[in-house]
mmCIF file of C-alpha atoms and ligand atoms in Angstrom:
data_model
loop_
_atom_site.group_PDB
_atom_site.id
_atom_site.type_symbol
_atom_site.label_atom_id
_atom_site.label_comp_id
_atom_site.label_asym_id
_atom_site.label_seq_id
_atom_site.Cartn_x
_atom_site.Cartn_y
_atom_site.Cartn_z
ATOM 1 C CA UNK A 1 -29.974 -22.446 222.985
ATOM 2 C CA UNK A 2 -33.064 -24.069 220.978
ATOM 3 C CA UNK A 3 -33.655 -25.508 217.610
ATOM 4 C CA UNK A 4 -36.021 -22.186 217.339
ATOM 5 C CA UNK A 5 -32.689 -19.859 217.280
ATOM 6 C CA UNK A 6 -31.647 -19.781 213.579
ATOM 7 C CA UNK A 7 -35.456 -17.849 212.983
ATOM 8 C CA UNK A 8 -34.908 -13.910 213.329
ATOM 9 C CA UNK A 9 -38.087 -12.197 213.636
ATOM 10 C CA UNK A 10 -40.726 -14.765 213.415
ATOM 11 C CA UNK A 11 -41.847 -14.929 217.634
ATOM 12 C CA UNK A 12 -45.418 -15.924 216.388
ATOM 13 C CA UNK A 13 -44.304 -18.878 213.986
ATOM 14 C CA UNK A 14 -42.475 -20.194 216.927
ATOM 15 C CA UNK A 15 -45.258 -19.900 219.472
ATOM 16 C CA UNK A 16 -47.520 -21.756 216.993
ATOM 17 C CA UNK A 17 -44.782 -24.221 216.037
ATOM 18 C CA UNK A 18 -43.896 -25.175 219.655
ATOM 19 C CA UNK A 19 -47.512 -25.495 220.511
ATOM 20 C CA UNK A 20 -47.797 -28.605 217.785
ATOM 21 C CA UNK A 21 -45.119 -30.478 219.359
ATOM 22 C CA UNK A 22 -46.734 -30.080 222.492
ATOM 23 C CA UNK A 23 -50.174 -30.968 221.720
ATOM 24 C CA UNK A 24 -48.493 -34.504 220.406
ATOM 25 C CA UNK A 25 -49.687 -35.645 217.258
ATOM 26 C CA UNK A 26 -49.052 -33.231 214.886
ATOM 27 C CA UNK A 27 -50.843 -32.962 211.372
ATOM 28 C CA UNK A 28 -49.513 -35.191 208.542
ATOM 29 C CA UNK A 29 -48.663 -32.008 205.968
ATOM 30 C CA UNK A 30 -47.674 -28.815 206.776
ATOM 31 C CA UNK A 31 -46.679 -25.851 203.764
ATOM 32 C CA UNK A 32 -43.931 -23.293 204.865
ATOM 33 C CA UNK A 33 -44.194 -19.752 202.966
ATOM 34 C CA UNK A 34 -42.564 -16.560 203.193
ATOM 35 C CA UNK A 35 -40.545 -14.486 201.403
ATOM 36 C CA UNK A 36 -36.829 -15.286 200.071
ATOM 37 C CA UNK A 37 -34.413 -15.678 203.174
ATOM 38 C CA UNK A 38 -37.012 -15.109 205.777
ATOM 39 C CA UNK A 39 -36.416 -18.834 206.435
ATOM 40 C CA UNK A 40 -38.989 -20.990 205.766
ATOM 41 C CA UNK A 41 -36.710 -23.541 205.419
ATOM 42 C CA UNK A 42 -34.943 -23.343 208.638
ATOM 43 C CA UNK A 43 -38.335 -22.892 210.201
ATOM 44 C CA UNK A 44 -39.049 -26.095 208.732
ATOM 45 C CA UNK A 45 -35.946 -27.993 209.737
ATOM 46 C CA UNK A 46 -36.090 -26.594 213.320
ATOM 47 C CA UNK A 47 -39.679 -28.048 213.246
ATOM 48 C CA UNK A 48 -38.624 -31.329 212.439
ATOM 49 C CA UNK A 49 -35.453 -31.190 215.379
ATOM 50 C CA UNK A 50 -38.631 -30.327 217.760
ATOM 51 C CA UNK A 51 -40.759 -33.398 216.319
ATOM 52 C CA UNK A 52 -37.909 -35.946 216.844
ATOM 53 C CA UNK A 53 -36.382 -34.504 219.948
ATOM 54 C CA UNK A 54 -37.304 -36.425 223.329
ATOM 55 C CA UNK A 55 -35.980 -34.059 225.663
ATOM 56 C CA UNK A 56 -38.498 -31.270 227.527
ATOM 57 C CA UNK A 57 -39.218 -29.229 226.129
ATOM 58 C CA UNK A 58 -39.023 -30.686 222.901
ATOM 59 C CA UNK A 59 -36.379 -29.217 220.621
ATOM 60 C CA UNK A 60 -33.661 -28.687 223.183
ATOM 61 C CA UNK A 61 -30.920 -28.141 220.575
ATOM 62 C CA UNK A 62 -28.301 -30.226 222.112
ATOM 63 C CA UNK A 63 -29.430 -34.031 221.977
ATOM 64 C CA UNK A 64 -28.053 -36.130 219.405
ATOM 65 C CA UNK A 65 -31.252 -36.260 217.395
ATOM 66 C CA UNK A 66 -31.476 -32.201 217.627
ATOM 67 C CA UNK A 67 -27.616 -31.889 216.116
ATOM 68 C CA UNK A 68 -28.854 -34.649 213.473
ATOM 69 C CA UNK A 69 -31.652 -32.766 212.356
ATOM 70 C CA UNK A 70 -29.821 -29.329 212.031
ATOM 71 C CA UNK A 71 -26.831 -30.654 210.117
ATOM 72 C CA UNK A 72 -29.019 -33.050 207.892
ATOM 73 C CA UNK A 73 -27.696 -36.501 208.802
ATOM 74 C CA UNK A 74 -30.646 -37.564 210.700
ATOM 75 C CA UNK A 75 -32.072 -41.052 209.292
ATOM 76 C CA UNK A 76 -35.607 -40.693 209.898
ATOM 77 C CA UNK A 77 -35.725 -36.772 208.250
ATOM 78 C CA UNK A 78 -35.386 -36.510 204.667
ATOM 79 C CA UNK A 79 -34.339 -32.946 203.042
ATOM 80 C CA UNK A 80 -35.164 -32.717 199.569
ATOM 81 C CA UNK A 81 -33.658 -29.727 198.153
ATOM 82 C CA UNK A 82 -34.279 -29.646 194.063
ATOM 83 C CA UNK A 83 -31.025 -28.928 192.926
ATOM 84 C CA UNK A 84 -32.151 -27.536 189.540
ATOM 85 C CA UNK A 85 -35.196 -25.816 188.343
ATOM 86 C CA UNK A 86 -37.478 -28.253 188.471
ATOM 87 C CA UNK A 87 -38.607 -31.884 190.258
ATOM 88 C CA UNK A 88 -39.357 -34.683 188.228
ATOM 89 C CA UNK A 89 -42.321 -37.311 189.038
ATOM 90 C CA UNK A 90 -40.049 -39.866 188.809
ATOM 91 C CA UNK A 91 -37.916 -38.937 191.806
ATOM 92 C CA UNK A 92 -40.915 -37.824 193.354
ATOM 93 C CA UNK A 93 -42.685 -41.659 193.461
ATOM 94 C CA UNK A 94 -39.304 -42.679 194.486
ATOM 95 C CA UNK A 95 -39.586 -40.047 197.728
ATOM 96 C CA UNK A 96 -43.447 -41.153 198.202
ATOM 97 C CA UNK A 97 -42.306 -44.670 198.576
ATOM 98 C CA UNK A 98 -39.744 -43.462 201.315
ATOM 99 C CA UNK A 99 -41.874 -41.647 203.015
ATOM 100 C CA UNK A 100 -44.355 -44.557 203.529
ATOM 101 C CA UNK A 101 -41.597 -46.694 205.334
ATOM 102 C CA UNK A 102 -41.980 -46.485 209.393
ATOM 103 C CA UNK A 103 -39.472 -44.248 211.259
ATOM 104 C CA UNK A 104 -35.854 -46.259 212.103
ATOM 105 C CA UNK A 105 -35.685 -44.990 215.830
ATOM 106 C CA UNK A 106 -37.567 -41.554 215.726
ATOM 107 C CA UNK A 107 -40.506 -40.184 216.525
ATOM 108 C CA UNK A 108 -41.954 -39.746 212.513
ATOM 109 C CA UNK A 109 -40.601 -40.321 209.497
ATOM 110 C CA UNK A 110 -40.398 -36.683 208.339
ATOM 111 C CA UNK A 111 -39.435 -35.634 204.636
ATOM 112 C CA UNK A 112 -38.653 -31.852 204.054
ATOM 113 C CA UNK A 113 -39.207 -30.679 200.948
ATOM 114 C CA UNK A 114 -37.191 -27.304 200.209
ATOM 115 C CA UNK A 115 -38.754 -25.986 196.882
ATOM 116 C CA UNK A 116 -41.772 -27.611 196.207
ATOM 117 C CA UNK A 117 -42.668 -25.187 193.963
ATOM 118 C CA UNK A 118 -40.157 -26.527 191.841
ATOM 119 C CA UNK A 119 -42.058 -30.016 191.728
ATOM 120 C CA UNK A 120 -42.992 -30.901 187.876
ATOM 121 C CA UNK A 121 -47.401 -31.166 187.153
ATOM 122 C CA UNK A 122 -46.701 -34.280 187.419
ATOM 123 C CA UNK A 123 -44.775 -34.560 190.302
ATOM 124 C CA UNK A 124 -47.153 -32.882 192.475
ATOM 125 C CA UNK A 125 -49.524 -34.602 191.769
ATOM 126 C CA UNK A 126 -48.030 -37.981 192.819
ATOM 127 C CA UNK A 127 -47.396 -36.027 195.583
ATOM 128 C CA UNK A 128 -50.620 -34.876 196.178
ATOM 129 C CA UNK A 129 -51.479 -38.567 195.979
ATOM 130 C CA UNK A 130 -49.248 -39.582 199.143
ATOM 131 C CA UNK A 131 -50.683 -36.129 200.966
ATOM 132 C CA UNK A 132 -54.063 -37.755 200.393
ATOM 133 C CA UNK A 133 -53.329 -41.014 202.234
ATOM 134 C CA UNK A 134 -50.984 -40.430 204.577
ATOM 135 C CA UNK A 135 -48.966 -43.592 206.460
ATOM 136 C CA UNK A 136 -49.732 -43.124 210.039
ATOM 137 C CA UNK A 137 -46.490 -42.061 210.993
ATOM 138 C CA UNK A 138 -45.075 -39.578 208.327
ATOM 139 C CA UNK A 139 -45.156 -35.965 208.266
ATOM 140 C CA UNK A 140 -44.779 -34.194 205.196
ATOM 141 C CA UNK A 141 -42.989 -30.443 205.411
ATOM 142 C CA UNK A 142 -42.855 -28.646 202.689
ATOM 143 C CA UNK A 143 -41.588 -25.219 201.640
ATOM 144 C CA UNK A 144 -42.971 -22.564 199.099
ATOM 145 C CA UNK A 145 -42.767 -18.813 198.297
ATOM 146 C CA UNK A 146 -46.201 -18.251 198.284
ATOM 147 C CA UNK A 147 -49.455 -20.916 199.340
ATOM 148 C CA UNK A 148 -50.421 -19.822 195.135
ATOM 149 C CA UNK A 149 -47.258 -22.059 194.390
ATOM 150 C CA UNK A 150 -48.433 -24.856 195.205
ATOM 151 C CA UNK A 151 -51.779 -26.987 193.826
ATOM 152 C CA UNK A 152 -54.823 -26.009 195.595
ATOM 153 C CA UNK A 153 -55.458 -29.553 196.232
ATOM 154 C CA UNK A 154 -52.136 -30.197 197.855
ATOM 155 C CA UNK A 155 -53.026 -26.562 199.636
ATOM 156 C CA UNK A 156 -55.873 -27.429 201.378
ATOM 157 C CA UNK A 157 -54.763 -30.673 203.379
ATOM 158 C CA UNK A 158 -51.937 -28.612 204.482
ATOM 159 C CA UNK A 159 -51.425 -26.542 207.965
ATOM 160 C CA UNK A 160 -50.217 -23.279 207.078
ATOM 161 C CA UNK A 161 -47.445 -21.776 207.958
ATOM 162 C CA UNK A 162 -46.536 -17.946 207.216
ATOM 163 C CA UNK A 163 -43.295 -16.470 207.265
ATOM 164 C CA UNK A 164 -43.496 -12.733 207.418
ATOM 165 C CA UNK A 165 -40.309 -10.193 205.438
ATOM 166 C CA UNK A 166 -38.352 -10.479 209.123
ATOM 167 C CA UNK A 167 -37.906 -6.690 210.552
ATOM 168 C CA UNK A 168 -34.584 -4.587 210.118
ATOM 169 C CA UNK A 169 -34.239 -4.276 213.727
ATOM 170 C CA UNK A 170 -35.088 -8.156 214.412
ATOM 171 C CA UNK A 171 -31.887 -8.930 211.552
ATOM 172 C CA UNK A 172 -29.515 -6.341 212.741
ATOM 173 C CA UNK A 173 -29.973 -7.872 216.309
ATOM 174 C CA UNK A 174 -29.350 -11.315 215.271
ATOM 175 C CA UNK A 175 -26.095 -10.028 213.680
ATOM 176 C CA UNK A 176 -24.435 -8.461 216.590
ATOM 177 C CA UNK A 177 -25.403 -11.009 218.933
ATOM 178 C CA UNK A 178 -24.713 -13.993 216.693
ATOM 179 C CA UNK A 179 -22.377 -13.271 214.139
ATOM 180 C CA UNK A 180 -20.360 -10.284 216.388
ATOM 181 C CA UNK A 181 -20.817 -7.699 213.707
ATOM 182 C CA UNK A 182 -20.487 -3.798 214.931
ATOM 183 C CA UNK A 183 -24.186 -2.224 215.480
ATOM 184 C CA UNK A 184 -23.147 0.422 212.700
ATOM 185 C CA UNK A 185 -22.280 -2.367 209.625
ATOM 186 C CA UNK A 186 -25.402 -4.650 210.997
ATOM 187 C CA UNK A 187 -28.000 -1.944 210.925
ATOM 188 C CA UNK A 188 -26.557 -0.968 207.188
ATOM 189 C CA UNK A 189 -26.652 -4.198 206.009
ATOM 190 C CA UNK A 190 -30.243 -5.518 207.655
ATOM 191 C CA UNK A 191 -31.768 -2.726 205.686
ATOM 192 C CA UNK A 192 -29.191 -3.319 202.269
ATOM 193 C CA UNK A 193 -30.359 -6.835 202.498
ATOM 194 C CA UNK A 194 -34.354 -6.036 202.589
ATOM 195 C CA UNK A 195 -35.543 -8.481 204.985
ATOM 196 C CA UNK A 196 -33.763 -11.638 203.444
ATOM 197 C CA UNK A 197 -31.588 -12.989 206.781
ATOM 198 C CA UNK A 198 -28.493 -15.172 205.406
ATOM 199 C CA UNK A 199 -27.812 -12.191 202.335
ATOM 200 C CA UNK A 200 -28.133 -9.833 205.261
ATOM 201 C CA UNK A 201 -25.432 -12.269 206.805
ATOM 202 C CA UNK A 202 -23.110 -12.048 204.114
ATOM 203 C CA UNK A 203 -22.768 -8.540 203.703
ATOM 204 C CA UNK A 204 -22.155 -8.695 207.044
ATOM 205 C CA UNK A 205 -19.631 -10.503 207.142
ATOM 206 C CA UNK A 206 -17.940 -10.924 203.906
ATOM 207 C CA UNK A 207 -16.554 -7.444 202.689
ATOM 208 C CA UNK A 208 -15.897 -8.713 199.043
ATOM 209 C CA UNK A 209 -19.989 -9.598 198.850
ATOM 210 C CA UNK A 210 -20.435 -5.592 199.880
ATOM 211 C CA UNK A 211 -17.874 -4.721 197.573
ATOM 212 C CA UNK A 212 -19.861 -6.790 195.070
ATOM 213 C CA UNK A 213 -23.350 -4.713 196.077
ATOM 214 C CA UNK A 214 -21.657 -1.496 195.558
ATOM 215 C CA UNK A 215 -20.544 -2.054 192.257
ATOM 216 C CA UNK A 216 -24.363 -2.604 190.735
ATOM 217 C CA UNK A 217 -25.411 0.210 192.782
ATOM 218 C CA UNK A 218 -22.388 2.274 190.816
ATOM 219 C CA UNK A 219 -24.695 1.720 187.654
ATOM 220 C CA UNK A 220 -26.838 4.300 187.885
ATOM 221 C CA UNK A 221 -23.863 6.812 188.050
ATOM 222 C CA UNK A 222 -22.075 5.443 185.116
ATOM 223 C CA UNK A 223 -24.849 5.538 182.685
ATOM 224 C CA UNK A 224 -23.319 9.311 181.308
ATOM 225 C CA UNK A 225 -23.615 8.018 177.534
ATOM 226 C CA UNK A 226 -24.157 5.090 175.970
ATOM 227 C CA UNK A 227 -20.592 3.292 175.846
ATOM 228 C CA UNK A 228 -20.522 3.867 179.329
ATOM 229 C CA UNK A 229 -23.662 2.548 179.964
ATOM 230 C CA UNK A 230 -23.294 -0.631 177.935
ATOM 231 C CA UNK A 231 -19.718 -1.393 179.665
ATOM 232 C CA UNK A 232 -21.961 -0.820 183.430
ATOM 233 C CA UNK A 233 -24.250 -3.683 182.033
ATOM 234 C CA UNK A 234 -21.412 -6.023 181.831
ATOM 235 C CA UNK A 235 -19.792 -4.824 185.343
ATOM 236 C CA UNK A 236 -23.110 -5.436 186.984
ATOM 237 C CA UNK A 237 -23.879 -9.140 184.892
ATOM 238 C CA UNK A 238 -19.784 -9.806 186.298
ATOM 239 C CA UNK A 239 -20.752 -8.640 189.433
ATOM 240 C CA UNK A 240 -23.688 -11.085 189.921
ATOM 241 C CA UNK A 241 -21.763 -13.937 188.781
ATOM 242 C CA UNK A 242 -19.100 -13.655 190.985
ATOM 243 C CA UNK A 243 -21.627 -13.469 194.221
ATOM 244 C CA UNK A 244 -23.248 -16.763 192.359
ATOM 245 C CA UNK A 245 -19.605 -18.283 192.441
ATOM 246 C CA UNK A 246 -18.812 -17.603 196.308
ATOM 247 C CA UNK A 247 -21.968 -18.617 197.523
ATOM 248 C CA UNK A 248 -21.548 -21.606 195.263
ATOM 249 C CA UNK A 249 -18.390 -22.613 196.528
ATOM 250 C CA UNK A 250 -19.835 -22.036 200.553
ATOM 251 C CA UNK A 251 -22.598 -24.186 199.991
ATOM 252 C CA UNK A 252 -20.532 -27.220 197.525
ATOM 253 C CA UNK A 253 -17.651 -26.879 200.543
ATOM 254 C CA UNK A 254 -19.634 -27.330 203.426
ATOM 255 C CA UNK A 255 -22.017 -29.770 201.516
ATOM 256 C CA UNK A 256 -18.886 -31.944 200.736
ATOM 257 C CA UNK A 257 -17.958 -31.793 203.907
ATOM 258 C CA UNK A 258 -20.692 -33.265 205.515
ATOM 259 C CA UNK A 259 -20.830 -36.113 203.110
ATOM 260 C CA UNK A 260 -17.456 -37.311 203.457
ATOM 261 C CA UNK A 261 -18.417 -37.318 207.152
ATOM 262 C CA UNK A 262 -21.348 -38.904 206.651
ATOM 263 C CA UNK A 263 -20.042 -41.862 204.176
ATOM 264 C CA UNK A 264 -16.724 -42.125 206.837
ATOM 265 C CA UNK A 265 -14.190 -40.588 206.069
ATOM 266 C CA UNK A 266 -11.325 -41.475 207.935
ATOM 267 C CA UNK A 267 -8.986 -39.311 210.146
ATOM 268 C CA UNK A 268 -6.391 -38.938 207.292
ATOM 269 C CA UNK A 269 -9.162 -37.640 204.854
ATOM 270 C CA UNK A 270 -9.514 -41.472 203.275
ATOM 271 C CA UNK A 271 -12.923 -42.201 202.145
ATOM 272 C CA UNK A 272 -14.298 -46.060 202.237
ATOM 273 C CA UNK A 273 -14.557 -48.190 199.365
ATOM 274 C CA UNK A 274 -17.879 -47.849 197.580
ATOM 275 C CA UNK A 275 -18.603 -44.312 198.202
ATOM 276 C CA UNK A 276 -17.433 -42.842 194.953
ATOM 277 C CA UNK A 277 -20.845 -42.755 193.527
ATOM 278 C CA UNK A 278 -22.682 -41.134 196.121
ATOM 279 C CA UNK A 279 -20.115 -38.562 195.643
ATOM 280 C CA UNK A 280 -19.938 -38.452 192.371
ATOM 281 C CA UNK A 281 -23.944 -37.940 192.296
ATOM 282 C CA UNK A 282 -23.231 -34.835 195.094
ATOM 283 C CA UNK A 283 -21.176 -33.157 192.397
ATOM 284 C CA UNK A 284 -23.768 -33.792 189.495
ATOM 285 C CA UNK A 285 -25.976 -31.791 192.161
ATOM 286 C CA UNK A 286 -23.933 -29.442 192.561
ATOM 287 C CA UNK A 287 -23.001 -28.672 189.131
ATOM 288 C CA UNK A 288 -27.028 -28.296 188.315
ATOM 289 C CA UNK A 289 -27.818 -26.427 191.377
ATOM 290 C CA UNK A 290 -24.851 -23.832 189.877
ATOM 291 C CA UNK A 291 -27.060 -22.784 187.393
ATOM 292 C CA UNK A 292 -29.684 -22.167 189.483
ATOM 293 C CA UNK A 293 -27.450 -20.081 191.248
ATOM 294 C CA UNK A 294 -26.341 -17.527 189.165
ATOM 295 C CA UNK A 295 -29.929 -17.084 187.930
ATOM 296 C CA UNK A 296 -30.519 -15.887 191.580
ATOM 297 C CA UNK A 297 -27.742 -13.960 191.664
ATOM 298 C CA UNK A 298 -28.805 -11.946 189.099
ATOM 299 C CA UNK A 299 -32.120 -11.452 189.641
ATOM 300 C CA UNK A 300 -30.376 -10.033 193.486
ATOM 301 C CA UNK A 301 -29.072 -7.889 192.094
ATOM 302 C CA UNK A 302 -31.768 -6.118 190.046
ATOM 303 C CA UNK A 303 -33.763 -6.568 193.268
ATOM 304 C CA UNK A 304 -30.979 -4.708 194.923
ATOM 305 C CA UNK A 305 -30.776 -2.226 191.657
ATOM 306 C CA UNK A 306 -34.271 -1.783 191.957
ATOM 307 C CA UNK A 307 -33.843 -0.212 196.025
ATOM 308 C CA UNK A 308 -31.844 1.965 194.230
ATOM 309 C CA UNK A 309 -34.546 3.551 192.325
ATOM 310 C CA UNK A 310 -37.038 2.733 195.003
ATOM 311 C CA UNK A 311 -35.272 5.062 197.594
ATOM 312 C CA UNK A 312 -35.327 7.855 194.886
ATOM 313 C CA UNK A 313 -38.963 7.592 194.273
ATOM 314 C CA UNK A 314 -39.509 7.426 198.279
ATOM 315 C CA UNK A 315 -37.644 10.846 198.515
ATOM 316 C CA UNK A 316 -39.469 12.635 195.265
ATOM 317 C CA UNK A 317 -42.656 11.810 197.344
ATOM 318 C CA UNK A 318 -41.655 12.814 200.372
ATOM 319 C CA UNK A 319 -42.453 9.089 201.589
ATOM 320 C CA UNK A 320 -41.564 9.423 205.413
ATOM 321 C CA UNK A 321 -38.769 6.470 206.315
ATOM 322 C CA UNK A 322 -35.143 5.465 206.514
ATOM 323 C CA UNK A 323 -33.899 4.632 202.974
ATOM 324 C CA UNK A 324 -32.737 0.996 201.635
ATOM 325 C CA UNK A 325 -29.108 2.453 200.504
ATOM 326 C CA UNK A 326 -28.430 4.908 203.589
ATOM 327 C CA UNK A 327 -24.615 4.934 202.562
ATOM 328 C CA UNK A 328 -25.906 6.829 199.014
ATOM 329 C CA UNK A 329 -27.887 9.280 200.825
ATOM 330 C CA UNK A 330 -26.488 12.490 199.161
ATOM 331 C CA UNK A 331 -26.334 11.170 195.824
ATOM 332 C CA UNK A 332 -30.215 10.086 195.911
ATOM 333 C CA UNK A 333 -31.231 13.445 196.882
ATOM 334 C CA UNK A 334 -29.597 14.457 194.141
ATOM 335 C CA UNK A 335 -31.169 11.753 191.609
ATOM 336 C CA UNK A 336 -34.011 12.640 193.103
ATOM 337 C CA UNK A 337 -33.688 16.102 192.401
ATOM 338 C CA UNK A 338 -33.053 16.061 188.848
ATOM 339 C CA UNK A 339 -35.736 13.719 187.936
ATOM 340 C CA UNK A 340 -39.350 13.130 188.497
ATOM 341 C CA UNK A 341 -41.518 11.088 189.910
ATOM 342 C CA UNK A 342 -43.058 9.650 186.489
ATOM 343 C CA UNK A 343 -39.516 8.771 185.386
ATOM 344 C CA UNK A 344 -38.326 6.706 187.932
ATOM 345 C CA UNK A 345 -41.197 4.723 188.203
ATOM 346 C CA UNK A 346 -40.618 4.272 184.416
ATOM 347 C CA UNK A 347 -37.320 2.836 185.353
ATOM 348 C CA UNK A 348 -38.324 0.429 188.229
ATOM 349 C CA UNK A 349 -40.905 -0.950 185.616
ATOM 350 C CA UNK A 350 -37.026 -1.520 183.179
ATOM 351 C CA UNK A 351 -35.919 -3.382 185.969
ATOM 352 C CA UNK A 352 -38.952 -5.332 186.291
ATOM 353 C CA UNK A 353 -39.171 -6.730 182.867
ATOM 354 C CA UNK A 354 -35.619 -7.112 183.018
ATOM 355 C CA UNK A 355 -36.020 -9.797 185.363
ATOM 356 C CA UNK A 356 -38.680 -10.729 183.495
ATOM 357 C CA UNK A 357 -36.498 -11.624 180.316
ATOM 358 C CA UNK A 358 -34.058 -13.176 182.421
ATOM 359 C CA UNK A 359 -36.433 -15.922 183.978
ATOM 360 C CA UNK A 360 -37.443 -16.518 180.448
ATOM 361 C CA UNK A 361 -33.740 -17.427 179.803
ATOM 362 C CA UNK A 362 -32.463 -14.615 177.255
ATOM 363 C CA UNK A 363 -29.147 -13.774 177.364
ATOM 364 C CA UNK A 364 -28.342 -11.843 180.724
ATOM 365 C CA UNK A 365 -26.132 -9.618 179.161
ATOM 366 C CA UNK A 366 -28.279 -8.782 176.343
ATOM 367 C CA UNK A 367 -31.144 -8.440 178.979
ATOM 368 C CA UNK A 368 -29.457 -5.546 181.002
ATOM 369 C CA UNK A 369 -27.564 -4.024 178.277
ATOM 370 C CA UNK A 370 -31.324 -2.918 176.952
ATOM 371 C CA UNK A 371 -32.265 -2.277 180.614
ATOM 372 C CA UNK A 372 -29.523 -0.219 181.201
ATOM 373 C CA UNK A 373 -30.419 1.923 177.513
ATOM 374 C CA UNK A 374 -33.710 2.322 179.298
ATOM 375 C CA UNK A 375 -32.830 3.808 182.059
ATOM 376 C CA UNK A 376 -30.859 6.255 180.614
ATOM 377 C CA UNK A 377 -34.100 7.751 178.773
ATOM 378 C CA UNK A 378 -35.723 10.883 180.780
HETATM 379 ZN ZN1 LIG B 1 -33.233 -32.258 221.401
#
C-alpha cells in the first residue's frame, strides 16, 4: 500500500511523480491534466502525501502525515475545490496570502487547486502573480482538463503533468481487486464508463446508478412517434437528476463527516461551541456545488447517449473493436442495420449541440426535448 494506489492506469505519471520527490526539491508549480475521472486530482493529492511524507520511500501511505493528506485534514496542504462554476479573485488573493505563510510542521506548504479552470480572468491572474514569485517553500498543484484551460502565462512556469483516458483493462482490474466486483460486471462497466475511474466505480457498485444508465440508453428505442419521444426526453432529464442527487448526497455525507471530525465532535455526536459557522459555510458549499452537479450529470449522460450512437456508427463501418454498450449488442446491429452511416453521424452532431445548449444554460428539458425530435429524423 502507497499513496500512488488510488491512480488506475497511469504507471508513467507515477514513475515521473516519484522521481520528483526523490530528487528533493521539487518545482514550485506543477498543472495536472487529463480527461474527466482519469484522476488528476488524486494524482495530485497523492503527490502532495509523497511531498510531506518522511518515511522511505516517500509516500508510504500509512504515516500520520500520509492519512492527513488523503483524507484532507492535513494543515500544511490546502485543497481548493471551487464549489460552483467559477473562482473569484477575491478568494483567490485570500489563498495567495496563505500560500506565502511557511509550512506549520511539514515539508512545504502545498495548496491544491481542483478546478483551476474555473478561476475568474481575474483570479488567475492574481494567481499568476504568486506563480511568478514563489515563497521559497510553497508548491502550487493545480488541476485542469486540458494545459489550453489555463493562461499561457500561468502554463509555462508550470511542470506538466498528463493524465492519459486510463485503459478498460487497467479499470476493470482495479475493480475486482479493490472494490471485489465479479470480472463479468467490472469488464461491462470499465468500458460503460469510457475511461472515467470513480463513474466506472459506481456502476460497479451501485445497481440503482446502472439502472439509471439503462434508462437513457432506453431512449433511442422509445422514440416510435413523437409523444413518445417527448415523454423519453423527460425520463432521460429525470434520470440525470437523480444520479446528480446520489452522488450529491455521497459527497455532502462524507464531506460532513469529516468536518465534524475535524472541528471535534464528540463521542455522542456533540459538536463544540463556535463551530456553527464553519458548518454552516460547508452547507452554503454544498448547496452551490449542487448545481454544478446536476449540470454534470446531464451532460453524462448525453456523453453516455452519445456511445450509444457511437457503437452504431462503429458497426455500419465495420470499425474493428469491442463496443461501449456490449449488453445492447443485438439491438445495435439492428440500429445499425436500418440506418446509415450519414444519419447517425447526423445524430451524434444532435447530441453535441445538445450539450452545447445546456452549458449555455437553456432549459434542459427544452434542450433534449428538440434533441430527441432530431434524432428521430432519417
Ligand atoms: Zn507516509
Amino acid at each position: 500500500m502507497s499513496v500512488w494506489n488510488d491512480l488506475v492506469g497511469q504507471e508513467p505519471v507515477v514513475e515521473g511523480l516519484r522521481a520528483a520527490v526523490q530528487a528533493g526539491v521539487p518545482a514550485h508549480a506543477w498543472l495536472f491534466t487529463g480527461p474527466p475521472g482519469s484522476g488528476r486530482s488524486a494524482a495530485a493529492r497523492a503527490f502532495a502525501a509523497a511531498l510531506q511524507c518522511r518515511e522511505k520511500p516517500a509516500g508510504c501511505g500509512h504515516c500520520a502525515s500520509c492519512h492527513q493528506v488523503l483524507q484532507g485534514t492535513h494543515a500544511d496542504v490546502e485543497v481548493i475545490r471551487p464549489a460552483g462554476l467559477s473562482f473569484g479573485v477575491k478568494q483567490t488573493r485570500e489563498l495567495v496570502l496563505r500560500a506565502a505563510s511557511s509550512p506549520s510542521g511539514g515539508n512545504w506548504q502545498i495548496v491544491l487547486f481542483e478546478d483551476a479552470d474555473r478561476a475568474t480572468e481575474a483570479a488567475a491572474n492574481a494567481l499568476l502573480k504568486a506563480i511568478e514569485e514563489p515563497p521559497p517553500r510553497t508548491v502550487w498543484l493545480l488541476c485542469t482538463p486540458s494545459p489550453e484551460d489555463m493562461l499561457v502565462t500561468i502554463r509555462s512556469r508550470c511542470r506538466l503533468v498528463t493524465l492519459r483516458t486510463p485503459p478498460v483493462a487497467a479499470i476493470a482490474d482495479a475493480l475486482v481487486q479493490r472494490d471485489g466486483v465479479d470480472r463479468e460486471t467490472a469488464e461491462v462497466t470499465a468500458r460503460a464508463a469510457q475511461g472515467h475511474v470513480s463513474r466506472a466505480r459506481r456502476l460497479a457498485t451501485d445497481e440503482d446508478a446502472r439502472r439509471r444508465r439503462d434508462e437513457v440508453l432506453a431512449l433511442p428505442r422509445r422514440l416510435t412517434s413523437v409523444g413518445p419521444a417527448v415523454h423519453a426526453a423527460e425520463k432521460l432529464v429525470k434520470a440525470a437528476e437523480a444520479e446528480a442527487k446520489a452522488v450529491t448526497e455521497e459527497l455532502n455525507e462524507s464531506e460532513t463527516a469529516a468536518m465534524r471530525q475535524a472541528l471535534g465532535e464528540s463521542a455522542k455526536g456533540r459538536m463544540p461551541r463556535g463551530t456553527a459557522g464553519a458548518m454552516k459555510e460547508l452547507e452554503d458549499r454544498q448547496k452551490s456545488r449542487a448545481t454544478r452537479v446536476k449540470r454534470d450529470a446531464l451532460d453524462r449522460a448525453l456523453l453516455d447517449l452519445a456511445s450509444y450512437y457511437r457503437d452504431v456508427l462503429a458497426l455500419q463501418l465495420g470499425s474493428p473493436g469491442e463496443p461501449v454498450n456490449v449488453p445492447l449488442g443485438a439491438e445495435l446491429r439492428a440500429a445499425a442495420r436500418d440506418g446509415t452511416p450519414e444519419a447517425t453521424l447526423r445524430r451524434l452532431d444532435a447530441i453535441m449541440e445538445c450539450r452545447e445548449r445546456v452549458d449555455a444554460n437553456v432549459n434542459p428539458l427544452l434542450a433534449v426535448e428538440s434533441l430527441t425530435l432530431a434524432l428521430r429524423t432519417r
